[in-house]
Amino acid sequence: MITFYLFLVLLLIPTIWFFYGNKTAQKIKLKNGKLHSLIHYYGLFVLLYSLLPSIFVYIIILVGDDILFSYLINDYIPEKIKNSSDYNKVIVMTQIQNILDGIYFGEQPDWVKLASEKIEHWSNLSLLVNYSLTISISIIGGFLGFRRINPDLRSRNSVETIIIYVLGFSSLLAILTTVGIVFSVIFESLRFFAIIPASEFLFGLTWNPQFEGAERAGSGQEGLASYGSVPLFVGTFLISFVALCIAVPIGLYSAIYLSEYASKKERSIFKPLLEILAGIPTVVYGFFAALTVAPMLRSGGTLIGLDVASESALAAGFVMGIMIIPFVSSLSDDVINAVPQSIRDAGYALGSTKNEVVLQVILPAALPGIIGSIILAVSRAIGETMIVVMAAGLAANLSFNPLDAVTTVTAQIVTILVGDQEFESAKTLSAFALALTLIVITLILNFYALHIVKKYREQYE
Amino acid sequence: MSNNNKNYTLMDAKKAEEIVRSNVKKRRRKDIVLKSIGQFAIFVALSFLVFLFVSIFAKGIPGFFQHYVTLEVNLDQKRLDPKGDLSPDSLYSGDARKLVLEALYKEINPKGRKQKKAAKKILSSNAEIRVAQMVLENPSLLGKTIPITFALDDDIDSFLRGYIKRDTPESDRRINNTVIKFVDVLVEKKLVNYKFSDYILSGSASRSPEIAGVKGALIGSILTLFVCFILSFPIGVATAIYLEGFAAKNRITEIIEININNLAAVPSVVFGILGLAIFIGVFGMPRSIPLVGGMVLGIMTLPTIIISSRAAISAVPPSILDAAYGVGASKLQTMFHHVIPLAIPGMLTGTIIGMARALGETAPLLMIGMVAFIVDIPNSIQEPATVLPVQIFMWADFAERMFVNKTSSATIILLVFLILMNGVAIFLRNKLERRW
Amino acid sequence: MVIMNYNNNNMDIETKTIGNIFTENPKITSRNVNVFYHDKQAINNVSLDISSKEIISLIGPSGCGKSTFLRCFNRMNDTIDGCKVEGNIVLDDQDIYHPSVDVVPLRAKIGMVFQKPNPFPKSIYDNVAYGPKIHGLASTKDELDSIVELSLKNAGLWNEVKDRLQSPGTGLSGGQQQRLCIARAIAVSPEIILMDEPCSALDPIATAKIEELIHQLGKNYSIVIVTHSMQQAARVSQRTAYFHLGELIEVGLTKQIFTTPQDKQTEAYISGRIG
């Protein structure tokens, strides 16, 4: 609640400055007869001076204090614990945090209590500093801006420059996000590769991170955990392949029909209907796959004497295929429509049937674009998570048989990272290595697909 | 140009015409085949859609209803309110359970411990809380004997719906013959009725399907989307304005643009990793809270908003910009007074579509712990919560038969929200967007 | 050669057109043709004969309906949404708008060259071979090769491209592309070639080459050419028809139309006062 009031105050002070600035500018105008800019720009000028620095400081302290505390608290952790073999900073911090939150059972060591008291003290202090600092900066900033008001102040230009900087700053966030993703993944991956050699990760044929606990406890089961990611990638590509077998023919023929044969009215009905398929949340598809499709395939398989696993690659791939139909159909439709009418006319004027124009003239011309759209669909299928988590299971079998249960990269990432994890263990870190590979693959596919589509567009411009 | 002066004889036109006519039928047939394949493809795709909706609605609509039993409960003041101060503390420690069971026994007359044990399975575990709550809300009921409607246990509900068959051998059945006999008695006395569930919309997460509801998840979703919107809309629009209006065409702008396109292609699960490693790992924010969920979804939605907003801005015809510049407006004034008002419908459309996607997103939220079993309904963005799609994911995993229906019902609720949002987006696009 | 003859034994037609719309041995006879785009009338009651192996120009200010009328002959208007053609057009005793008529053999018989060169994004060879291939005109590779060669020779392009038949047709210059399109049209042995402003996108030198080519082709094919260049009409065609606002105002021998136009509007257009 107190944060809410602080926000009100932080908004109120600049507003007051705004009106005060306006009023002063008005007076100057009455006295001097002229001002460089319109009156409200003087108000805005003061407002920005008051608002921006205080918000900046507020965010810095809000984000920064926890990092600072976690650094300072090191002094309060006994050397004995820091030097012990299973020392884990995250666990210690959670221990301290739990005391702050009032969730603990039994007696806690004295140093933990002391540390939590210290942290509580620091947080209160930091809160106080943050509030008083931001409020005073808001007032002082406004005052400094106010002092600068005079008839020659080019307030409009200044205000515009500041706003453009603010706009530009927000566009940097896109970069910050990418940097955040890349760094968080790369750092953890590097730590993973320090434990497990990259060659084992990339070429190993068994994926079995489950025995981590046993290994750490030194129960003599060393070597049971293995991190060969080949089965995961085979599973991913197997499921994607099944999905493509569904999505490419259906999507492509739908696109051909919609763009060449359908009347305007049919097109306006069917195209949005198909696109609904892409708008359904993936968790719904996952539920559908697990609840309806998988049992159906299983009983259908039994009927013709095939043994279909209850969590088969086929079920997951089938449903994923349904999901990506619109990616193929809509993008191919766009690409086919981008083939100029004049080329169609040339075909028809020679006496071609629609079939001949489509298959012999338009498709060859649109082929690069269609391949691009298929690659985009593949990259989408590879990154898809919920369907495989719910329908494909977690058995890391190295199998090319779509009737078997397989697992995928994304499904493993989710299983490993959901719930509590120890940040230090090879198991947790392996998820980051998987994510890194996933990002690299999807970005390459995406880059390549967009490149093809772009080149293709240029051909007709 | 010597070759131009001579005409080489090609095939005779009459002969050519004959050949063309002779095989035109075959070619027409091929044409019809391709057309039919195309129609078939669309038919198949749309059948999938229908199949999906039918399978979810067929299970989901019954999930909104459940079986109740009405019992005459004696709301004895002393036993309900042992401390006599009508405080929640006192009421919840009272003996409501016994009173409810007594009312039940009166109807079915169980004999011996075994039968009484069986009878206890009929009512939902929530029955006593319901009584306590009723009294808490309306103390004047104390001392009276009134009819109260209780949810039946999910197994009984399954039995009454026919999911548990009477002719299954007793040992393979989740409910035994004694229970079935009692249920028959209740049905015969016309005490059991089937009506719209009190819990599906107003209950929160529970292991008992008969009292589980989506309210907590729904509020969690709304809070998360709120954070997502607050974060992504202003930043996305500001970025779009900057890139379209003010950015110099240089290396940095180019990098930003490539970045935005790449971010749009990154699998959603990766954003979850970002949230886990940066927001929770580095900034030390708590798990499971809508604040972090909203931040993750906000970053995920950002590219969609930026791309659609840029398209909306660049669709404003240059003649309007020229007109504004012509009367001496500055670049910023032109942008804010002329371009943005015209581009707002387009921006909003893109934002709503992005929000709809965020509403249906599950994977990244699993990673930041929004998958926890949270009974309390969240009151703020800093309290642990779950969201609708994650609730669906969790319920889909539960073994109880009735959770299949509940999951489908939750899916219907999610789809209704998505359809509403997309409907608004389509409405905006059709009614407000100007075509130039 | 066209002979003035008003005693045509055809059906009674009402026409406001000045000049003789009939010819001796008509290849195509069009009677009372009306074309509508949705509810807008683009062609109003036009009747005109086209005889075999003549070159006839359709001229008139832009938007006068000359291209629309041209596209009636090979039913290219069918591909446009909301376009309706009334009246009858008879080619070799057959009403081409009769429901039983298939457009495939019709269009094989009537070639068309468009305003902008529109080669397929295929090789030069495949561009020319496309028509014979789909219509099944060549049963062996050698036959196909010879059709391609002869078509390219007749289009005056053979010497320029014979060494690079496999390179893409879109890589040629504009004039070469247009001649490639002509080669593509004649490869299926049509009897009539429709040309829709074939030189409007070309430079003067390329235009001269195409005009010479049209002149040559006129010996073997009926050619209907739409042009907005009166000089071109005067240079290449034997007859000229002047369209204005969807109506056929005047038709006659090119020389007569350009020297002694009967109608005031035609005179105004010829002399550059409207257009």
GROMACS .gro file of N, CA, C and O in nm, chain A residues 417-419, chain B residues 276 280 287-289 364-374 385:
model
   80
  417LEU      N    1   1.309  -2.778  -1.543
  417LEU     CA    2   1.307  -2.647  -1.477
  417LEU      C    3   1.179  -2.619  -1.399
  417LEU      O    4   1.171  -2.518  -1.330
  418VAL      N    5   1.078  -2.706  -1.411
  418VAL     CA    6   0.958  -2.682  -1.332
  418VAL      C    7   0.980  -2.735  -1.191
  418VAL      O    8   1.039  -2.840  -1.172
  419GLY      N    9   0.931  -2.661  -1.096
  419GLY     CA   10   0.951  -2.702  -0.957
  419GLY      C   11   1.084  -2.649  -0.905
  419GLY      O   12   1.149  -2.567  -0.969
  737LEU      N   13   1.316  -1.708  -1.539
  737LEU     CA   14   1.373  -1.788  -1.431
  737LEU      C   15   1.514  -1.741  -1.398
  737LEU      O   16   1.550  -1.721  -1.282
  741ILE      N   17   1.403  -1.411  -1.149
  741ILE     CA   18   1.406  -1.485  -1.023
  741ILE      C   19   1.549  -1.508  -0.976
  741ILE      O   20   1.583  -1.486  -0.860
  748ARG      N   21   0.893  -1.652  -0.673
  748ARG     CA   22   0.832  -1.735  -0.778
  748ARG      C   23   0.681  -1.721  -0.775
  748ARG      O   24   0.625  -1.669  -0.679
  749SER      N   25   0.618  -1.771  -0.876
  749SER     CA   26   0.472  -1.792  -0.881
  749SER      C   27   0.389  -1.665  -0.878
  749SER      O   28   0.268  -1.672  -0.865
  750ILE      N   29   0.449  -1.548  -0.887
  750ILE     CA   30   0.364  -1.430  -0.873
  750ILE      C   31   0.330  -1.371  -1.011
  750ILE      O   32   0.410  -1.377  -1.103
  825PRO      N   33   0.604  -2.072  -2.063
  825PRO     CA   34   0.695  -1.986  -1.986
  825PRO      C   35   0.649  -1.970  -1.842
  825PRO      O   36   0.733  -1.951  -1.752
  826LEU      N   37   0.517  -1.978  -1.818
  826LEU     CA   38   0.468  -1.959  -1.682
  826LEU      C   39   0.498  -2.081  -1.595
  826LEU      O   40   0.513  -2.069  -1.473
  827LEU      N   41   0.507  -2.197  -1.659
  827LEU     CA   42   0.545  -2.316  -1.582
  827LEU      C   43   0.683  -2.296  -1.523
  827LEU      O   44   0.711  -2.333  -1.410
  828MET      N   45   0.771  -2.236  -1.604
  828MET     CA   46   0.911  -2.224  -1.562
  828MET      C   47   0.928  -2.131  -1.443
  828MET      O   48   1.021  -2.145  -1.367
  829ILE      N   49   0.840  -2.029  -1.432
  829ILE     CA   50   0.858  -1.935  -1.322
  829ILE      C   51   0.769  -1.972  -1.205
  829ILE      O   52   0.742  -1.890  -1.117
  830GLY      N   53   0.723  -2.096  -1.203
  830GLY     CA   54   0.657  -2.147  -1.084
  830GLY      C   55   0.510  -2.115  -1.069
  830GLY      O   56   0.454  -2.131  -0.962
  831MET      N   57   0.445  -2.071  -1.178
  831MET     CA   58   0.303  -2.041  -1.163
  831MET      C   59   0.220  -2.170  -1.171
  831MET      O   60   0.098  -2.167  -1.185
  832VAL      N   61   0.289  -2.284  -1.162
  832VAL     CA   62   0.221  -2.412  -1.171
  832VAL      C   63   0.191  -2.465  -1.030
  832VAL      O   64   0.134  -2.570  -1.013
  833ALA      N   65   0.224  -2.386  -0.928
  833ALA     CA   66   0.205  -2.433  -0.792
  833ALA      C   67   0.056  -2.451  -0.760
  833ALA      O   68  -0.030  -2.389  -0.823
  834PHE      N   69   0.028  -2.537  -0.664
  834PHE     CA   70  -0.110  -2.562  -0.623
  834PHE      C   71  -0.151  -2.453  -0.526
  834PHE      O   72  -0.112  -2.454  -0.410
  835ILE      N   73  -0.227  -2.357  -0.574
  835ILE     CA   74  -0.258  -2.241  -0.492
  835ILE      C   75  -0.407  -2.233  -0.468
  835ILE      O   76  -0.486  -2.217  -0.561
  846ALA      N   77   0.003  -1.705  -0.754
  846ALA     CA   78  -0.120  -1.729  -0.829
  846ALA      C   79  -0.090  -1.826  -0.941
  846ALA      O   80   0.025  -1.854  -0.972
   0.00000   0.00000   0.00000
